[in-house]
Short mmCIF file of C-alpha atoms in Angstrom, two decimals:
data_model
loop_
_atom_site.label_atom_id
_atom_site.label_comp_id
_atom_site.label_asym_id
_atom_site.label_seq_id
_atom_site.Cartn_x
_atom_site.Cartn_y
_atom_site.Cartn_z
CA UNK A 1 0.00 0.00 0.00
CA UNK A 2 0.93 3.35 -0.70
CA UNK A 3 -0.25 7.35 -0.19
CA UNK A 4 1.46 10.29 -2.00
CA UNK A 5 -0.36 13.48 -0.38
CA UNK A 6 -0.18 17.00 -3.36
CA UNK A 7 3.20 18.76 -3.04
CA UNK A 8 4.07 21.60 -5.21
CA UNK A 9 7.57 23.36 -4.91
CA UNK A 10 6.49 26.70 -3.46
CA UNK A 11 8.34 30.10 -4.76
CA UNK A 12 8.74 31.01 -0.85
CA UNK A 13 11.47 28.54 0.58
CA UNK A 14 14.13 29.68 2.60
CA UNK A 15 12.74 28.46 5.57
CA UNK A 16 11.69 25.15 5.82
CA UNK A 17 8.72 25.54 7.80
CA UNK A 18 7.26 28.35 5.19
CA UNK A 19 8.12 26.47 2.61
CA UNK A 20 6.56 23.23 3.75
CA UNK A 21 3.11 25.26 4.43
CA UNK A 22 3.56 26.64 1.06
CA UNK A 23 3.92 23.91 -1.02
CA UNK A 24 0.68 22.71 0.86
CA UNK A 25 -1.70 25.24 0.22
CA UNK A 26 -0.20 25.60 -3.48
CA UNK A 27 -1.89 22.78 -4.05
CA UNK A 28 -5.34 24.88 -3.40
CA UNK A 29 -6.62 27.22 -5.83
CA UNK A 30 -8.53 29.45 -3.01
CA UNK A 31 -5.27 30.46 -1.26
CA UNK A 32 -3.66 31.99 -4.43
CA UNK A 33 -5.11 35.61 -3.45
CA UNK A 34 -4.43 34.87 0.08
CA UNK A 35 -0.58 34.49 -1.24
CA UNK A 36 -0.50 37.65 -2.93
CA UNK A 37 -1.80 39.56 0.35
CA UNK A 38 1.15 38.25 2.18
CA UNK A 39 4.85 38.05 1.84
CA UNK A 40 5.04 41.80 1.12
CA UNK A 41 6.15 43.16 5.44
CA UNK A 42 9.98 42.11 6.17
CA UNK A 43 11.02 42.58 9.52
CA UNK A 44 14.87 41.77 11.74
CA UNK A 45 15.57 42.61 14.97
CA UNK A 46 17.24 45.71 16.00
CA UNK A 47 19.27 44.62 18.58
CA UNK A 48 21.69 41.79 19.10
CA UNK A 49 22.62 40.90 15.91
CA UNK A 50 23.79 37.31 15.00
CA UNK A 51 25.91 36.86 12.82
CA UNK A 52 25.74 33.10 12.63
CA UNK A 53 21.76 32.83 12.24
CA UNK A 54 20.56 36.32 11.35
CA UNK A 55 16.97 36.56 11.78
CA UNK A 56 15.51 38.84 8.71
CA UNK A 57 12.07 36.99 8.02
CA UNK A 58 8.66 37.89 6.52
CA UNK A 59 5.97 39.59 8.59
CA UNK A 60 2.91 37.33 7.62
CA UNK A 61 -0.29 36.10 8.90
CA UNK A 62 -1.08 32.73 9.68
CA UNK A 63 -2.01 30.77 6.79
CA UNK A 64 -5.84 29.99 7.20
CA UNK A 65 -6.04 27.32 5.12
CA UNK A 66 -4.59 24.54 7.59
CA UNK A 67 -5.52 22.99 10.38
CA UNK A 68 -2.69 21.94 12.96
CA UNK A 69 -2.85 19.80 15.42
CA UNK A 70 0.01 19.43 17.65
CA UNK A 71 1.48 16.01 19.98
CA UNK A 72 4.15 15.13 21.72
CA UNK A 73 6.36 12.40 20.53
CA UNK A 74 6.12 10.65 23.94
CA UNK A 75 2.47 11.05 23.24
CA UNK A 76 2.69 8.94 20.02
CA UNK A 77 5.32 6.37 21.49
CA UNK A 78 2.71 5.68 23.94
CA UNK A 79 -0.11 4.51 21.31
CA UNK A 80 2.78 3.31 19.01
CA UNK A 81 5.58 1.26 19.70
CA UNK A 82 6.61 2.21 15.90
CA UNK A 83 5.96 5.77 15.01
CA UNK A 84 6.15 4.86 11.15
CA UNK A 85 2.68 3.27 11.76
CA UNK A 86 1.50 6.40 13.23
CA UNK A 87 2.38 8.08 10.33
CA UNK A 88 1.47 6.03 8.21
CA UNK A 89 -2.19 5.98 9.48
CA UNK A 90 -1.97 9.53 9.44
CA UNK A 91 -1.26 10.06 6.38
CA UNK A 92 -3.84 7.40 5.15
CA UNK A 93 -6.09 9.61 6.73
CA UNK A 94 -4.93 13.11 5.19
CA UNK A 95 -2.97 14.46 7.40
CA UNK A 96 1.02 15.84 6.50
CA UNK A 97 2.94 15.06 9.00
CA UNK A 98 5.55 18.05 10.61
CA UNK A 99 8.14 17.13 13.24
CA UNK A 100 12.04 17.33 14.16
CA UNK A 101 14.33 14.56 13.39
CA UNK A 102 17.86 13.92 13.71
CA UNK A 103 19.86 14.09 10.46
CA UNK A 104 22.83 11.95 11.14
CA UNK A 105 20.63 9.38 10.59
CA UNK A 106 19.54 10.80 6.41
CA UNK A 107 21.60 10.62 4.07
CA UNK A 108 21.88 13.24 1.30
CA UNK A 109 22.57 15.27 4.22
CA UNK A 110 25.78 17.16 5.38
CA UNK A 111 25.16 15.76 9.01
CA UNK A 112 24.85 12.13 7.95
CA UNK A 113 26.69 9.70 10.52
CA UNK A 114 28.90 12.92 10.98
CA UNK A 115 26.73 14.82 14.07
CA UNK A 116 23.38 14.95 15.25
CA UNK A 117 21.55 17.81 14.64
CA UNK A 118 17.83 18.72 14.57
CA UNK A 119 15.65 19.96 11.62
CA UNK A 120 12.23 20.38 11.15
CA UNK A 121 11.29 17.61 8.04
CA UNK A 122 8.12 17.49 6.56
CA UNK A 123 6.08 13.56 5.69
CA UNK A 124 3.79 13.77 2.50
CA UNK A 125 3.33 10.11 1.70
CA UNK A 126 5.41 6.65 2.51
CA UNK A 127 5.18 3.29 0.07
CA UNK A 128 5.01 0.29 2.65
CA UNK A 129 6.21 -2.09 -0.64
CA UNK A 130 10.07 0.18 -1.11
CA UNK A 131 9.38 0.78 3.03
CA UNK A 132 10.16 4.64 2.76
CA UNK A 133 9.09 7.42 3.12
CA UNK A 134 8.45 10.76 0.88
CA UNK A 135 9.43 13.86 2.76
CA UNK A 136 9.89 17.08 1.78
CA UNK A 137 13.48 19.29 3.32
CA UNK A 138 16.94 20.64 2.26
CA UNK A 139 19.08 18.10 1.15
CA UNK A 140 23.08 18.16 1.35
CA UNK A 141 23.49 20.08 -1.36
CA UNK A 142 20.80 23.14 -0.27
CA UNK A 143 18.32 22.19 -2.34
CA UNK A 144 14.45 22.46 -1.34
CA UNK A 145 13.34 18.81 -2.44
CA UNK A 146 11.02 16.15 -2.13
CA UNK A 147 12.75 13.01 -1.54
CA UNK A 148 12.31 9.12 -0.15
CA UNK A 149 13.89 7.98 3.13
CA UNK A 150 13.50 4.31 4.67
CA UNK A 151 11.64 3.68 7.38
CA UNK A 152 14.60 2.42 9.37
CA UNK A 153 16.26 5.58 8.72
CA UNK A 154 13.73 7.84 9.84
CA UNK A 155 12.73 5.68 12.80
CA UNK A 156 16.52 6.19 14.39
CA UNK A 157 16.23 10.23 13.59
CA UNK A 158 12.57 10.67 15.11
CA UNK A 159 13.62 8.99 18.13
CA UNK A 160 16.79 10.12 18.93
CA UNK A 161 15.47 13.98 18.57
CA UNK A 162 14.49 15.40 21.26
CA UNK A 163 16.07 17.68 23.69
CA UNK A 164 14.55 19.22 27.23
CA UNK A 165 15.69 22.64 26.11
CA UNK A 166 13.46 22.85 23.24
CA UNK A 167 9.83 21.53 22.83
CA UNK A 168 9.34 21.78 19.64
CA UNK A 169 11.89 19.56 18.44
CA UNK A 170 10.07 17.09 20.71
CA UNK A 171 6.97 17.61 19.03
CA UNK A 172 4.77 15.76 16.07
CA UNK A 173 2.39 17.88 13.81
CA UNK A 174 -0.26 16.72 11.91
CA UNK A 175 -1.49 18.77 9.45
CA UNK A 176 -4.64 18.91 7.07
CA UNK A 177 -6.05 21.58 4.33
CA UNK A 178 -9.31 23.24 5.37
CA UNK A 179 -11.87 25.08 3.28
CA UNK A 180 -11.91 28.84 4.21
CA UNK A 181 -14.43 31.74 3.83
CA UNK A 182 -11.20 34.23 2.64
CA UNK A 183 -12.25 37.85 1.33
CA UNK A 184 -9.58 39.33 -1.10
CA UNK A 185 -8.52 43.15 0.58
CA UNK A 186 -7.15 44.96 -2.05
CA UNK A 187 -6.58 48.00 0.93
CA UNK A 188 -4.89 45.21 3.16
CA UNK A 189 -2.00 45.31 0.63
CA UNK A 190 -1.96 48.79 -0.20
CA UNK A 191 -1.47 49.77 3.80
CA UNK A 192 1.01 46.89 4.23
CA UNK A 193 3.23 48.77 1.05
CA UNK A 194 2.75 51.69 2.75
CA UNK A 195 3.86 50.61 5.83
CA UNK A 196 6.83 49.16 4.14
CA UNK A 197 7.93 52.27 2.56
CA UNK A 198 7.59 53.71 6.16
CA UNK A 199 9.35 51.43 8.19
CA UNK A 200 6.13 50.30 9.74
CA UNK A 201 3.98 47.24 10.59
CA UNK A 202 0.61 48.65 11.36
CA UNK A 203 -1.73 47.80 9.16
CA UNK A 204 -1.41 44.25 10.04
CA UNK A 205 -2.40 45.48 13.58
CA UNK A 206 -5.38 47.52 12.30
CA UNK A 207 -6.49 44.34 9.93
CA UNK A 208 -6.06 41.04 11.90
CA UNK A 209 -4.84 42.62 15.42
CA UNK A 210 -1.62 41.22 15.34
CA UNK A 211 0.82 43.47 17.44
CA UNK A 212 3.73 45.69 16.65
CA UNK A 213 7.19 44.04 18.00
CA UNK A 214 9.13 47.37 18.94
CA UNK A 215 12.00 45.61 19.57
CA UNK A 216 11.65 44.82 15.45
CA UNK A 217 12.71 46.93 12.47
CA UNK A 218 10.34 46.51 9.35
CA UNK A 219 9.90 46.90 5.96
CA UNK A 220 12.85 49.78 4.82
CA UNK A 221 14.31 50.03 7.99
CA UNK A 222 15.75 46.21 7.40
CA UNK A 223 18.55 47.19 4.65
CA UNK A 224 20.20 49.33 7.66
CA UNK A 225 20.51 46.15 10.00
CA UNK A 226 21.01 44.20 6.73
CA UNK A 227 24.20 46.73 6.29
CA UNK A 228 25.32 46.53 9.53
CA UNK A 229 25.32 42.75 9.12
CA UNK A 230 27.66 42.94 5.97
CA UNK A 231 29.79 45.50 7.52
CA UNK A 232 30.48 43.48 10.80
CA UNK A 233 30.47 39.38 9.21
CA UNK A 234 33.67 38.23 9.18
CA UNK A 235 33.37 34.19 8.90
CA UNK A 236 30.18 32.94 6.90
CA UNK A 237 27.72 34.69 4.57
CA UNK A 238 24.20 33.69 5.87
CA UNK A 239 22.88 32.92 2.21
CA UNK A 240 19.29 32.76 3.92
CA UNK A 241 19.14 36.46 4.41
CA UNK A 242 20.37 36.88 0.81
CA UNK A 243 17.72 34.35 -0.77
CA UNK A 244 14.94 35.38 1.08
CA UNK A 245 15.30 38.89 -0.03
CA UNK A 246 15.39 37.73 -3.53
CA UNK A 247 12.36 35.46 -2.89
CA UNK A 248 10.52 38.99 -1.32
CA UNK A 249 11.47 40.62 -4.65
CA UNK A 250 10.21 37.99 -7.06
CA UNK A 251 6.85 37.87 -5.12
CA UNK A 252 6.49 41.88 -5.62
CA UNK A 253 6.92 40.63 -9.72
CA UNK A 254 4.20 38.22 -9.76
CA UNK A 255 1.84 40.37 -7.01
CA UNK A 256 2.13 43.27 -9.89
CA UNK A 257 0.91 40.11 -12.47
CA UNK A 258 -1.61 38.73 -10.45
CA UNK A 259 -3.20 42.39 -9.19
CA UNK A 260 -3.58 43.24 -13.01
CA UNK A 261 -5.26 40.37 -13.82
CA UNK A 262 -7.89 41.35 -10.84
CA UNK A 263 -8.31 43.97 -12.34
CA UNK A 264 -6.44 46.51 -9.91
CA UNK A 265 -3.95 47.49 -12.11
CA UNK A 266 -3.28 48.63 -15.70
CA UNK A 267 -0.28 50.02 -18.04
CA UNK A 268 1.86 48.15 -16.28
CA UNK A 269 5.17 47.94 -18.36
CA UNK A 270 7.35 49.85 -16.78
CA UNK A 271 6.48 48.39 -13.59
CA UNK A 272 7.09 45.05 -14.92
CA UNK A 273 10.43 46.09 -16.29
CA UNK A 274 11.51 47.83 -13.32
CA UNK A 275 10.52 45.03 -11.17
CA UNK A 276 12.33 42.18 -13.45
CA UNK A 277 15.60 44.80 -13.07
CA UNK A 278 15.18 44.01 -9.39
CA UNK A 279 14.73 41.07 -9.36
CA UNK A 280 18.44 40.58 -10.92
CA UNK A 281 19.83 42.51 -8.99
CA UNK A 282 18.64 40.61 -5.63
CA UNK A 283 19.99 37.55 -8.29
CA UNK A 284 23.33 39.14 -8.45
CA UNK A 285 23.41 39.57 -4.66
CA UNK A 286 22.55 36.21 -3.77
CA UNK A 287 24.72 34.67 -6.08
CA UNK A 288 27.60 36.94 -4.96
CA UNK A 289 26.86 35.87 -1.36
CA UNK A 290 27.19 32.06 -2.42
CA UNK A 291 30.30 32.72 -4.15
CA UNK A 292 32.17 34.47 -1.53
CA UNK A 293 31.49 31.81 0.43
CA UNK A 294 32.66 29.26 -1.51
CA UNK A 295 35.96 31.15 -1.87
CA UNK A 296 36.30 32.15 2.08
CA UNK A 297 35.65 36.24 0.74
CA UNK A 298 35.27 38.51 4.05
CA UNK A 299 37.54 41.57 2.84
CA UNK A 300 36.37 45.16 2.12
CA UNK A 301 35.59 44.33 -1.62
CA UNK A 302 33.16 42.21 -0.67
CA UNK A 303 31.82 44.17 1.55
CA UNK A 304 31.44 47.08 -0.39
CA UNK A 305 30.34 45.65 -3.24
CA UNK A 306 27.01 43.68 -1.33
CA UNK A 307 26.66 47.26 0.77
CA UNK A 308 26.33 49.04 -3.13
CA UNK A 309 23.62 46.38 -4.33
CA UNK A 310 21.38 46.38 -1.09
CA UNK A 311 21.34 50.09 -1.65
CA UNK A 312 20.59 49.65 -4.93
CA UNK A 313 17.98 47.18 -4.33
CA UNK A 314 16.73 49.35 -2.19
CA UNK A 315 16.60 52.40 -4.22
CA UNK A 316 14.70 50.25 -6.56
CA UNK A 317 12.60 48.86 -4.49
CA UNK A 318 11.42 52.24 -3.59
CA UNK A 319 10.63 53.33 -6.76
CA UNK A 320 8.28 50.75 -7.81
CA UNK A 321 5.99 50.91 -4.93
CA UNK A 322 5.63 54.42 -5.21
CA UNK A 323 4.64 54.20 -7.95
CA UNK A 324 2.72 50.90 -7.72
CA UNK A 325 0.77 52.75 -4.87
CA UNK A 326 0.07 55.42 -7.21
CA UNK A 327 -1.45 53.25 -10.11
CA UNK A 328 -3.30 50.87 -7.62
CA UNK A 329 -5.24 54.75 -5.88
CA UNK A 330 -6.03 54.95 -9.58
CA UNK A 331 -8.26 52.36 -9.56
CA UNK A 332 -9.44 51.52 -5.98
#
């Protein structure tokens, strides 16, 4: 017997957990305009910044078109002797299953029988005839894939991942798409732009109530901390902070795409074009960032040189909300 539960790739990756919820709701047609209302609010934090896990991520709302439910793992060992027959019935019964596992014990992982260390991993189907699993994680080589690991594998790295120091690596998800009564906001987006432009987050406080971290700096106000970051790193470019800003610019291009075909926008080419210019440019950054690690690059060209295009970017940036504000007060 076997159960392969819809997985699409999601744009949105660089963390795994986004990326996993993502590539969920892709699957359903209703959340597409939910998408597009989210993903635009970046936020960091101001103080204490790390320079081995640097913490720029998106401001979003929780996606409304799951349902979670949330167990411990002693909590499933306790029904179960074998929590691959847990699974198993839960996916059977449409539920993904989210939880932490050890990856020394994947392989097509850098960890693999080399230390133990926790990730979140993601359980969209299993064949009980090849006795694996399909899961869905970054392999070895940073890659955002779907991917089949044996049941004796994953076994060994669900149970020996857990620590007392943090419960959610102790923890099993189960999660299942819901049908939801969503209303498009066309206003919703236009505030959060705003916002961005003004270094703000409230008009996901005056929307859904969500409150304003102080101790955060959002939208514009992240390429100073994003600055200070490159001026002070000195041993390992973070490429998540690099890819997720590229990932925030190539959602503005398809927003602009979708918004137009709504009906909220029109004459649209030079947004289009302007938006495509930044998108390479965030490219160029990112790539940059992968390359000077590769070739252990810390020095003041390097520097200089990511401090230029993050200004650039955004400068850009800037300049095609303005004036995608502008054209969307046109309309609405």
């Amino acid at each position: 017997m076997k159960k392969l539960l819809p997985f699409i790739v999601p744009p949105i990756r660089t963390f795994n957990y986004i990326g996993c919820e993502l590539g969920i709701t892709s699957t359903i047609e209703e959340s597409i305009p939910w998408y597009h209302m989210n993903y635009i609010q970046l936020c960091c934090p101001k103080k204490n910044l790390n320079l081995e896990d640097h913490k720029l991520v998106f401001s979003s709302l929780v996606n409304p078109f799951l349902s979670r439910t949330y167990l411990t793992k002693s909590f499933v060992e306790d029904i179960t002797e074998d929590p691959i027959q847990f699974i198993i019935v839960s996916l059977n019964h449409g539920y993904y299953v989210s939880t932490y596992i050890n990856e020394y014990f994947l392989p097509n992982r850098w960890a693999y029988y080399s230390e133990s260390f926790f990730h979140d991993i993601l359980v969209i189907g299993y064949d009980d005839d090849e006795k694996i699993l399909n899961v869905v994680a970054y392999n070895r080589e940073g890659q955002f894939v779907t991917e089949k690991v044996s049941y004796d594998n994953f076994r060994d790295g669900f149970i020996f991942c857990s620590t007392k120091d943090n419960a959610s690596q102790s923890t099993l998800g189960l999660i299942i798409p819901r049908k939801e009564d969503f209303h498009f906001n066309i206003l919703f987006i236009l505030n959060q732009m705003e916002d961005f432009l003004n270094g703000k987050n409230d008009a996901q406080f005056k929307y859904f109530n969500i409150p304003i971290n102080e101790q955060d700096a959002y939208g514009k106000d992240v390429y100073e901390y994003i600055l200070s970051y490159i001026k002070a790193n000195t041993t390992f470019w973070d490429k998540r902070v690099f890819r997720l800003l590229l990932e925030h610019k190539a959602a503005l291009l398809e927003r602009i795409k979708f918004l137009t075909k709504m009906g909220y926008l029109n004459n649209i080419d030079d947004l289009i074009i302007n938006s495509e210019k930044l998108v390479k440019t965030a490219t160029i950054v990112f790539n940059s960032t992968l390359k000077f690690n590769i070739t252990n690059a810390f020095g003041t060209y390097e520097k200089d040189k990511l401090s230029v295009l993050i200004k650039q970017i955004e400068q850009q940036e800037e300049d095609i909300l303005k004036n995608l504000i502008l054209k969307i007060k046109q309309i609405v």
